[in-house]
MMTF fields as JSON, N, C-alpha, C and O atoms, coordinates in Angstrom:
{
  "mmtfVersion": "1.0.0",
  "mmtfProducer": "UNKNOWN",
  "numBonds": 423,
  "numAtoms": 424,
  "numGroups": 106,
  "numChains": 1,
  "numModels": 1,
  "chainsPerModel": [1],
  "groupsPerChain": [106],
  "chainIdList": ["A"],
  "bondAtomList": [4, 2, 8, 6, 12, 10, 16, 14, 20, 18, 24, 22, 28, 26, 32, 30, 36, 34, 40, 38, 44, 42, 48, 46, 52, 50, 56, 54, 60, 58, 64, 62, 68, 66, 72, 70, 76, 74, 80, 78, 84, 82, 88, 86, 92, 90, 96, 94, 100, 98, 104, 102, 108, 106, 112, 110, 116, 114, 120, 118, 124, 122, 128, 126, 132, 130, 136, 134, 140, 138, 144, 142, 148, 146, 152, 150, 156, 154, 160, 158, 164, 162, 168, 166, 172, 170, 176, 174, 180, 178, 184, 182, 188, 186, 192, 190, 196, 194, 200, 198, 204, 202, 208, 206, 212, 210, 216, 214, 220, 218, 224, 222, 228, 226, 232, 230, 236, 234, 240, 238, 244, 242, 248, 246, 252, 250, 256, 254, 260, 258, 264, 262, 268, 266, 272, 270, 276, 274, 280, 278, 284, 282, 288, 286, 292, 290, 296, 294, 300, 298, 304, 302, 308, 306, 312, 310, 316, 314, 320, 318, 324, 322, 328, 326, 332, 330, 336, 334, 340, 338, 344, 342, 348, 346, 352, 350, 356, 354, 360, 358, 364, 362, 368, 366, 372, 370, 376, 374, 380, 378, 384, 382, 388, 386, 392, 390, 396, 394, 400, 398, 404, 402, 408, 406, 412, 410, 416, 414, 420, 418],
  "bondOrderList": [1, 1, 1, 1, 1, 1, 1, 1, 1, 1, 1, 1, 1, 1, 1, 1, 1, 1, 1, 1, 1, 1, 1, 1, 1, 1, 1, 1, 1, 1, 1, 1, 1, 1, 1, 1, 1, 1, 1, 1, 1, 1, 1, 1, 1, 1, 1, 1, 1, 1, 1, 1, 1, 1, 1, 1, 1, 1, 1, 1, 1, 1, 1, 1, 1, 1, 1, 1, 1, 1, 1, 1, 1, 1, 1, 1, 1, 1, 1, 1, 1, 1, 1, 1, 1, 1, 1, 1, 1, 1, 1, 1, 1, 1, 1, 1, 1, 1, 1, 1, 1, 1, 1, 1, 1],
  "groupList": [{"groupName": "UNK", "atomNameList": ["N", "CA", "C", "O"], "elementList": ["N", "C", "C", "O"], "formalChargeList": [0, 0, 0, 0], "bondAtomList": [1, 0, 2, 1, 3, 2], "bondOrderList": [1, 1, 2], "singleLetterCode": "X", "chemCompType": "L-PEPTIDE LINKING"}],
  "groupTypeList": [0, 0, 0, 0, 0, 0, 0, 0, 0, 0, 0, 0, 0, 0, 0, 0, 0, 0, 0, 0, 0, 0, 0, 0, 0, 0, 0, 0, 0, 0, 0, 0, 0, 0, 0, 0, 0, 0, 0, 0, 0, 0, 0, 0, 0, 0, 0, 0, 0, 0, 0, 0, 0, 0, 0, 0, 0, 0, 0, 0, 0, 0, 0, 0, 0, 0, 0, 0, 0, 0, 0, 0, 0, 0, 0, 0, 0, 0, 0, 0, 0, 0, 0, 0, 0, 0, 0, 0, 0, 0, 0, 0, 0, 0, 0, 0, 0, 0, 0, 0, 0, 0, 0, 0, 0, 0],
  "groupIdList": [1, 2, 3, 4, 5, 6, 7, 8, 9, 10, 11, 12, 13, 14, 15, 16, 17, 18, 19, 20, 21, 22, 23, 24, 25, 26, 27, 28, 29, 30, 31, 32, 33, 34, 35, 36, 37, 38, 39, 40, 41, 42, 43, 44, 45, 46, 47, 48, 49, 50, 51, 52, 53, 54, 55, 56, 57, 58, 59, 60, 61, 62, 63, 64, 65, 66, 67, 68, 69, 70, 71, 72, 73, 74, 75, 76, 77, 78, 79, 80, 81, 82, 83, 84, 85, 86, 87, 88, 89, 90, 91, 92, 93, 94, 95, 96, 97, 98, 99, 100, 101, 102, 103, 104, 105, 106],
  "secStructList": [7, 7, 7, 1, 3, 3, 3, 3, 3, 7, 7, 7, 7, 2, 2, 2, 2, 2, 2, 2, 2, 2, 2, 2, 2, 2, 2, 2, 2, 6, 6, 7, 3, 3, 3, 3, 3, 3, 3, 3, 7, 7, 7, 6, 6, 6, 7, 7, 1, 6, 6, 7, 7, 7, 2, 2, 2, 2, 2, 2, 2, 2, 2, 2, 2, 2, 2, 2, 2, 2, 2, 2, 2, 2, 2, 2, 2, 6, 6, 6, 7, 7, 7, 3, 3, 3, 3, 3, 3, 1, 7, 2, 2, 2, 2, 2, 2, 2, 2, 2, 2, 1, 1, 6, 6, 7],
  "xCoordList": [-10.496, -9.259, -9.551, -10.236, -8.784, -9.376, -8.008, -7.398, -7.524, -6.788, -6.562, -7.474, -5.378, -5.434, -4.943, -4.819, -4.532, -3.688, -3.994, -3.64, -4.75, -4.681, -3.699, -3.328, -3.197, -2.265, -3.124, -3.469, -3.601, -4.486, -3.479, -3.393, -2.86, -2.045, -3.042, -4.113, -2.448, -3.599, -2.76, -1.534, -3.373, -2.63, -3.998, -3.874, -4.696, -5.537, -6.207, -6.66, -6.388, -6.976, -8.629, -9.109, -9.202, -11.036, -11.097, -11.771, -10.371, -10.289, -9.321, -10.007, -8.337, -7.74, -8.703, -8.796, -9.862, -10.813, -11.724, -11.915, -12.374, -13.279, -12.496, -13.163, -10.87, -10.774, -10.466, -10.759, -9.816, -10.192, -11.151, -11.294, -12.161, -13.71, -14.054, -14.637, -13.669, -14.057, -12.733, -12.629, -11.775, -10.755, -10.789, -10.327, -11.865, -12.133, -13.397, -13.553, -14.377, -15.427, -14.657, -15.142, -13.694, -12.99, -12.429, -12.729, -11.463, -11.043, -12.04, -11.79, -13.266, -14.221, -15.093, -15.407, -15.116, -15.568, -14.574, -14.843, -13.61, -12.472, -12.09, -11.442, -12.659, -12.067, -10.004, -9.136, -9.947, -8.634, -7.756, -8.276, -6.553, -6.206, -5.704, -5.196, -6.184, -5.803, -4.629, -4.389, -3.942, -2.905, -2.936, -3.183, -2.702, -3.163, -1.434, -0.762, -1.157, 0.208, 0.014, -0.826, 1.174, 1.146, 2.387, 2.878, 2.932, 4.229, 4.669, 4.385, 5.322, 6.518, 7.552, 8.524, 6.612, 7.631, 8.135, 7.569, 9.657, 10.043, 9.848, 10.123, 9.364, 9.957, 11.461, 12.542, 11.105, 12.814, 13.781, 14.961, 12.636, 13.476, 13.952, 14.889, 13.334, 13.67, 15.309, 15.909, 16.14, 16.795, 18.404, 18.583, 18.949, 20.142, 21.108, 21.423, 21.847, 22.901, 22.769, 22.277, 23.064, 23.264, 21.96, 22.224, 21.315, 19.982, 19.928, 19.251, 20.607, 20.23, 19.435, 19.093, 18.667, 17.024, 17.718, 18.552, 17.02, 17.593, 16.22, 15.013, 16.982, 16.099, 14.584, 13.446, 15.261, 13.67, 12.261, 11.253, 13.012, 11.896, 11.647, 10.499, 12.243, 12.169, 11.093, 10.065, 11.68, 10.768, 9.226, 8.269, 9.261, 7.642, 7.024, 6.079, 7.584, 6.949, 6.565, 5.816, 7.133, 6.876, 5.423, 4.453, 5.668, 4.446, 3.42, 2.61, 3.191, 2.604, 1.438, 0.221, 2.74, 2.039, 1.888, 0.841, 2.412, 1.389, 0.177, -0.82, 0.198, -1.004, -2.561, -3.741, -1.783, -2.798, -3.298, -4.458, -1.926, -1.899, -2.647, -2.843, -3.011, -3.506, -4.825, -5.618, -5.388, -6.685, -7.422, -8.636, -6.337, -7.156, -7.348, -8.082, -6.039, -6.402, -8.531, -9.534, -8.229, -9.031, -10.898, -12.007, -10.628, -11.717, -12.596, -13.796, -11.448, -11.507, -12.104, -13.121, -11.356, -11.659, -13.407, -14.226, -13.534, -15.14, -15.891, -17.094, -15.227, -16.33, -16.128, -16.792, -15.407, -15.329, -14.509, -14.743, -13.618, -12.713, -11.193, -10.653, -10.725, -8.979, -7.605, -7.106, -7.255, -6.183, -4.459, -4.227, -3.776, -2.633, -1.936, -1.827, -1.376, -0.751, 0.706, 1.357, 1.418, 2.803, 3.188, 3.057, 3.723, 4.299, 6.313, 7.333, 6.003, 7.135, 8.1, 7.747, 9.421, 9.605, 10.194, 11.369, 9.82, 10.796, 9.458, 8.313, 10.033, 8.553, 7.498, 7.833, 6.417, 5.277, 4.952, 4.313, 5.515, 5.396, 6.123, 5.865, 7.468, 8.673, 8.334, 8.57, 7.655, 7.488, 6.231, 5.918, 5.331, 4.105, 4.753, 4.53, 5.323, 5.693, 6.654, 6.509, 7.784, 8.687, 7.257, 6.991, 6.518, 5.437, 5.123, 5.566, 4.791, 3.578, 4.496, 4.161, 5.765, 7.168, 7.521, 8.324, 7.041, 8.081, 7.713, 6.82, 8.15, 7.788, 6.112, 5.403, 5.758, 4.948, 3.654, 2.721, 3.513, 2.637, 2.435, 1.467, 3.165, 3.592, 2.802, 2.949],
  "yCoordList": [-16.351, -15.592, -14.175, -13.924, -12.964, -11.991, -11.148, -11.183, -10.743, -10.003, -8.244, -7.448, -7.841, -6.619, -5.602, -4.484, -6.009, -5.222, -6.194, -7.352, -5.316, -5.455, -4.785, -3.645, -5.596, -4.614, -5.117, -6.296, -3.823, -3.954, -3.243, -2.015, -3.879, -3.403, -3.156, -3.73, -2.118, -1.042, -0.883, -0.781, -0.877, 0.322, 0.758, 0.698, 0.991, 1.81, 1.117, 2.048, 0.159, -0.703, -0.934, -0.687, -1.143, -1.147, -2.716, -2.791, -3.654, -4.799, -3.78, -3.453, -3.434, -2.899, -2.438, -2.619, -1.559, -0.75, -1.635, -1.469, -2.641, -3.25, -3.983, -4.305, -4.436, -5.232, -4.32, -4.59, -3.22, -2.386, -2.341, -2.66, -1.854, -1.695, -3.37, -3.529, -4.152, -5.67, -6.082, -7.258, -5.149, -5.414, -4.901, -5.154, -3.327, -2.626, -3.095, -2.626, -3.877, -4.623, -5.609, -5.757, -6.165, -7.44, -6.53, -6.842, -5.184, -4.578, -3.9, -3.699, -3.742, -2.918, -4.324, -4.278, -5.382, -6.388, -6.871, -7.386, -6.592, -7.539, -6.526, -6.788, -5.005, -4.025, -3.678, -3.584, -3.623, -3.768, -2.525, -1.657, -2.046, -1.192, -1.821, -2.889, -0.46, -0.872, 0.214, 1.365, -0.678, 0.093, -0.318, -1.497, 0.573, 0.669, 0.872, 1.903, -0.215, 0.013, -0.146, -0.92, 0.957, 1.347, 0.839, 0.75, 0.473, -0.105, 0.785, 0.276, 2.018, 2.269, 0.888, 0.258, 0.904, -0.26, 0.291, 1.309, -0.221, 0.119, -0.816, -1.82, -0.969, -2.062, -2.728, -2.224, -4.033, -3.99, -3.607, -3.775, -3.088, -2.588, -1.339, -0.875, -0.563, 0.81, 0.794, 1.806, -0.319, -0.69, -0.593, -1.09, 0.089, 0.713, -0.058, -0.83, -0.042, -0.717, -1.093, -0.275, -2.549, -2.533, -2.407, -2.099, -2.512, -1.787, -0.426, -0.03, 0.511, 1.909, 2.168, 1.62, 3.429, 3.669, 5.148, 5.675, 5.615, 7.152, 8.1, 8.076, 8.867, 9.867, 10.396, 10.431, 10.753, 11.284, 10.24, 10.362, 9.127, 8.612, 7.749, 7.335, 7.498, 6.744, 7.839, 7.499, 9.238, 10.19, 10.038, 9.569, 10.545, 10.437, 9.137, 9.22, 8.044, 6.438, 6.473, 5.657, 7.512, 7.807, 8.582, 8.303, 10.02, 10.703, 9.807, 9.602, 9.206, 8.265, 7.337, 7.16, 6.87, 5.954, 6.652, 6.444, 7.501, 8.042, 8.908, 8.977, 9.406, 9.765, 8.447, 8.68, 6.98, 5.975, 5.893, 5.882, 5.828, 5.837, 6.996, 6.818, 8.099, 9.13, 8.936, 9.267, 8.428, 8.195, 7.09, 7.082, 5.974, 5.288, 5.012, 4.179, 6.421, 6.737, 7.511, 7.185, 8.42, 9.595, 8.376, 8.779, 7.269, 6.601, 5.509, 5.233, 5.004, 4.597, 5.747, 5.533, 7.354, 8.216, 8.612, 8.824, 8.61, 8.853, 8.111, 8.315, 6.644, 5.633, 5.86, 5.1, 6.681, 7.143, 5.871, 5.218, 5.987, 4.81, 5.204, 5.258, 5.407, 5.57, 4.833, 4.244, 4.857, 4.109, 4.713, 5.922, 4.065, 4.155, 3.974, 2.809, 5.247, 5.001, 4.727, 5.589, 3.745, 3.235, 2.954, 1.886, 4.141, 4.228, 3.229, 3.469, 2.29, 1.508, 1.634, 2.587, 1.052, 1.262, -0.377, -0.491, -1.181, -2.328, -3.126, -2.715, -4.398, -5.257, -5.476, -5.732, -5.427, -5.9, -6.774, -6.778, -7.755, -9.309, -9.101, -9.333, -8.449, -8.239, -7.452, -7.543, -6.629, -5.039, -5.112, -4.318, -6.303, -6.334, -7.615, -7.74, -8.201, -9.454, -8.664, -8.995, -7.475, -6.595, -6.456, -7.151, -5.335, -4.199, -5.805, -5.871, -6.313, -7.711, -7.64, -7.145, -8.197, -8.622, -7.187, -7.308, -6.001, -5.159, -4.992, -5.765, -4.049, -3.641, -2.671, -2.589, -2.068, -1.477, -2.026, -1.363, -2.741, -4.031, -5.164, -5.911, -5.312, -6.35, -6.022, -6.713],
  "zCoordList": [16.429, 16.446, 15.971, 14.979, 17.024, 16.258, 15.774, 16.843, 15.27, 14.545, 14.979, 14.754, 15.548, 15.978, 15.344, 15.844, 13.853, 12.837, 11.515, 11.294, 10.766, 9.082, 8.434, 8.714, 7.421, 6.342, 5.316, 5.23, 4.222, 3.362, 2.013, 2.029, 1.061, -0.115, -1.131, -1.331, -1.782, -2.426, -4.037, -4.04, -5.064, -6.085, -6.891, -8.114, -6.627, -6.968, -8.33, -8.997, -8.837, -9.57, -9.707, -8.6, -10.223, -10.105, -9.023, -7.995, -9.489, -8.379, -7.178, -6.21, -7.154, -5.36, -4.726, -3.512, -5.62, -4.944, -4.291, -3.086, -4.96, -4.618, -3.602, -2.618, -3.58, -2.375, -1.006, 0.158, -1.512, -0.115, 0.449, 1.629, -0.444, 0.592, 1.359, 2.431, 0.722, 1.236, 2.186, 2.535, 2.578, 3.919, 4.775, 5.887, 4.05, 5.553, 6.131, 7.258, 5.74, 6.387, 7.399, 8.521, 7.112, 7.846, 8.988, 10.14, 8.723, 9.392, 10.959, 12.147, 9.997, 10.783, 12.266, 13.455, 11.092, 12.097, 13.306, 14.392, 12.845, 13.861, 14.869, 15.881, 14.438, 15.173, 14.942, 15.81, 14.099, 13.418, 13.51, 12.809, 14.13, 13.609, 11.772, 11.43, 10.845, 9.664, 9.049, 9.413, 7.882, 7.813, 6.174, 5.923, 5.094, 4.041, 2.937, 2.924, 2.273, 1.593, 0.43, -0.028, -0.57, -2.29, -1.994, -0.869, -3.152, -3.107, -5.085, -6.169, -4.868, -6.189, -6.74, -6.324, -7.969, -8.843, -9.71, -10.109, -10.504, -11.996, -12.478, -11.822, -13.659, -14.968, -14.886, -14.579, -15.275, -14.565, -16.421, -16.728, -17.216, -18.533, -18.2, -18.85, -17.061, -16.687, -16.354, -16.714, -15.662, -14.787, -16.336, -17.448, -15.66, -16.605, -16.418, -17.324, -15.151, -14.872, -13.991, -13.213, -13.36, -12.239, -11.185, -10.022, -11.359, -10.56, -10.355, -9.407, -11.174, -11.554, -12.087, -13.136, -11.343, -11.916, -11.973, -11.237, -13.173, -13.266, -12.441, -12.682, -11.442, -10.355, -10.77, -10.302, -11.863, -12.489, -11.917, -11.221, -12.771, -12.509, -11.654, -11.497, -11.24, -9.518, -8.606, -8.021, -8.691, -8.258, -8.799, -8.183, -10.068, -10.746, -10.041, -9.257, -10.355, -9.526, -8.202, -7.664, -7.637, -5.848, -5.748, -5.043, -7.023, -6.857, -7.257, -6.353, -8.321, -8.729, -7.792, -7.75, -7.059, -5.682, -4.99, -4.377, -4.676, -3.324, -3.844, -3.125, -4.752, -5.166, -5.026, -4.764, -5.365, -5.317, -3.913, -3.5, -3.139, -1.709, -0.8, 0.402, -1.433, -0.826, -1.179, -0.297, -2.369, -2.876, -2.028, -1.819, -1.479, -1.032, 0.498, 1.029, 1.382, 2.249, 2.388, 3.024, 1.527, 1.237, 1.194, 1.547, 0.768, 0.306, 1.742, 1.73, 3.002, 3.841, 4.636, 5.296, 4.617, 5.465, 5.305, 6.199, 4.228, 3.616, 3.855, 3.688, 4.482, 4.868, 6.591, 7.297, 7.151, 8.122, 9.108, 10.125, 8.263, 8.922, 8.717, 7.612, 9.629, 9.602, 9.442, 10.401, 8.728, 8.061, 8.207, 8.228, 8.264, 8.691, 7.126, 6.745, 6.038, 4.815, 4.775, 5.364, 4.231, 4.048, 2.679, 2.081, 2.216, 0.836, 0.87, 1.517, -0.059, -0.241, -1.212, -1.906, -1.747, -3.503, -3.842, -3.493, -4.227, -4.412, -4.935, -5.126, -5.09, -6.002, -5.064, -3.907, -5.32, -4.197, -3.495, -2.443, -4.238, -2.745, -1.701, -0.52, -2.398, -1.398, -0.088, 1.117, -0.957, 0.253, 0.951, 1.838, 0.453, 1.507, 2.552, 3.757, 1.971, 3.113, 4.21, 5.387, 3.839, 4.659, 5.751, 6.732, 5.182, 5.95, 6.93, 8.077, 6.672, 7.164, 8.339, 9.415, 8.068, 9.258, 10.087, 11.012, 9.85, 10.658, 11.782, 12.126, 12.755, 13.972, 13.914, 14.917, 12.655, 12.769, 12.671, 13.125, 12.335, 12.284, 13.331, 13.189, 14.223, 15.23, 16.515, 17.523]
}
């Protein structure tokens, strides 16, 4: 079976790193388009009312991740391999199982 789309979830971790480089080998063997996702989380102590996150920092959490997300575009590109980046905000199982299900992936 060969696989025509990887989604490879990233946050920039010494293990994310090492499993990126070990998804883009899978990616590279299968001939994969690959597609590389950070997912912005809050604490859910951050969480005020209601599921109110105050802007500030909902923002900072965005720069945050995409900064991870840009690093680990930047790290695939150096291995001379192109990656498709998808910055998310909600918990991470949630938002890699969304990415997994959407049209962009399909």
């Amino acid at each position: 079976m060969t696989y025509r789309k990887v989604l490879l979830a990233y946050n920039g971790s010494q293990d994310g790193r090492r499993a990126l480089l070990e998804g883009l080998e899978l990616a590279k063997f299968m001939q994969a388009e690959t597609h590389l996702l950070a997912v912005a989380t809050m604490p859910p102590s951050l969480f005020l009312t209601e599921g109110f996150v105050p802007e500030e920092l909902l923002e900072e959490e965005k720069k945050r991740t995409q900064s991870v997300l840009d690093e680990g575009i930047e790290r695939l590109r150096d291995r001379g391999f192109n990656a498709i980046g998808h910055l998310a905000i909600g918990e991470p199982v949630e938002e890699i199982c969304r990415d997994r299900k959407s049209t962009r992936l399909n």
